Amino acid sequence: MAAVTTNLWELGVGSSARIKPYNASLPMVRRLMDIGFTEGTEVKCVLAAPSGEPKAYLVRGSVIALRREDAQLIETAARTLQ
C-alpha cells in the first residue's frame, strides 16, 4: 500500500486516511483539533449529502459533518492499493 497526500474533502465515501500534521494557527483549525481531528488520527468518510456538501466523517468514534471549506484545511495521507 502507498500513501497519497490529499485533503480530507477529497476522500470519497467509504475511504479512510490518517491526518497529517497541519498548521494550528487558524481558529477553525484549532477548533477541528479540539473535536478530534488531530495528527495521526484515522478518519473515514461515511456520508455525503446529495448535493455533495457537507460530508460526514467518522473520527474517534463520533460522526462529524464538515463543509468543504473546513475539510480542505486538513491534510491527510490516504491509503491506496498498488
Coordinates of C-alpha atoms in Angstrom, one line a residue:
M1 CA 0.0 0.0 0.0
A2 CA 1.2 3.5 -0.8
A3 CA 0.1 6.8 0.8
V4 CA -1.3 9.6 -1.3
T5 CA -1.3 13.1 0.2
T6 CA -4.6 14.8 -0.1
N7 CA -7.0 16.9 2.0
L8 CA -10.0 15.5 3.9
W9 CA -12.5 16.8 1.4
E10 CA -11.1 14.7 -1.4
L11 CA -11.8 11.4 0.4
G12 CA -14.7 9.6 -1.2
V13 CA -17.4 7.9 0.8
G14 CA -16.0 4.6 2.3
S15 CA -12.4 5.8 2.1
S16 CA -10.2 6.4 5.1
A17 CA -7.0 8.3 5.8
R18 CA -4.6 9.4 8.5
I19 CA -4.4 13.0 9.4
K20 CA -1.0 14.6 8.8
P21 CA 0.5 17.5 10.8
Y22 CA -1.0 20.8 10.0
N23 CA -0.8 24.5 11.0
A24 CA -2.9 25.1 14.1
S25 CA -2.6 28.9 14.0
L26 CA -6.0 29.4 12.3
P27 CA -9.0 29.5 14.7
M28 CA -11.0 26.9 12.7
V29 CA -8.1 24.5 12.6
R30 CA -7.8 24.8 16.3
R31 CA -11.5 24.0 16.7
L32 CA -11.2 21.0 14.4
M33 CA -8.3 19.7 16.6
D34 CA -10.5 20.2 19.7
I35 CA -13.2 17.9 18.3
G36 CA -10.8 15.1 17.4
F37 CA -9.1 15.9 14.1
T38 CA -5.6 15.5 15.4
E39 CA -2.3 14.3 13.8
G40 CA -2.2 10.6 13.3
T41 CA -6.0 10.0 13.8
E42 CA -7.7 7.6 11.4
V43 CA -10.7 9.3 9.7
K44 CA -13.3 7.7 7.4
C45 CA -15.7 9.5 5.1
V46 CA -19.1 7.8 5.8
L47 CA -21.6 10.0 4.1
A48 CA -22.0 12.8 1.6
A49 CA -25.2 14.9 1.1
P50 CA -26.9 14.5 -2.3
S51 CA -25.5 18.0 -3.3
G52 CA -22.1 16.8 -2.2
E53 CA -21.8 19.1 0.8
P54 CA -21.5 18.6 3.7
K55 CA -19.6 15.3 4.1
A56 CA -19.7 13.3 7.3
Y57 CA -16.6 11.7 8.8
L58 CA -16.1 9.1 11.4
V59 CA -13.4 10.3 13.8
R60 CA -12.6 8.8 17.2
G61 CA -16.0 7.1 17.4
S62 CA -18.0 10.2 16.5
V63 CA -19.6 11.2 13.2
I64 CA -18.9 14.9 12.4
A65 CA -20.2 16.7 9.3
L66 CA -17.9 19.3 7.7
R67 CA -18.3 21.9 5.0
R68 CA -15.9 21.9 2.0
E69 CA -14.0 25.0 3.2
D70 CA -13.3 23.4 6.6
A71 CA -12.5 19.9 5.4
Q72 CA -9.9 21.3 2.9
L73 CA -7.9 22.7 5.9
I74 CA -7.0 19.1 7.0
E75 CA -4.2 17.4 5.1
T76 CA -4.3 13.6 5.1
A77 CA -2.3 10.6 3.8
A78 CA -4.9 8.4 2.1
R79 CA -4.1 4.7 1.6
T80 CA -4.3 3.2 -1.8
L81 CA -3.7 -0.3 -3.1
Q82 CA -1.0 -0.9 -5.7

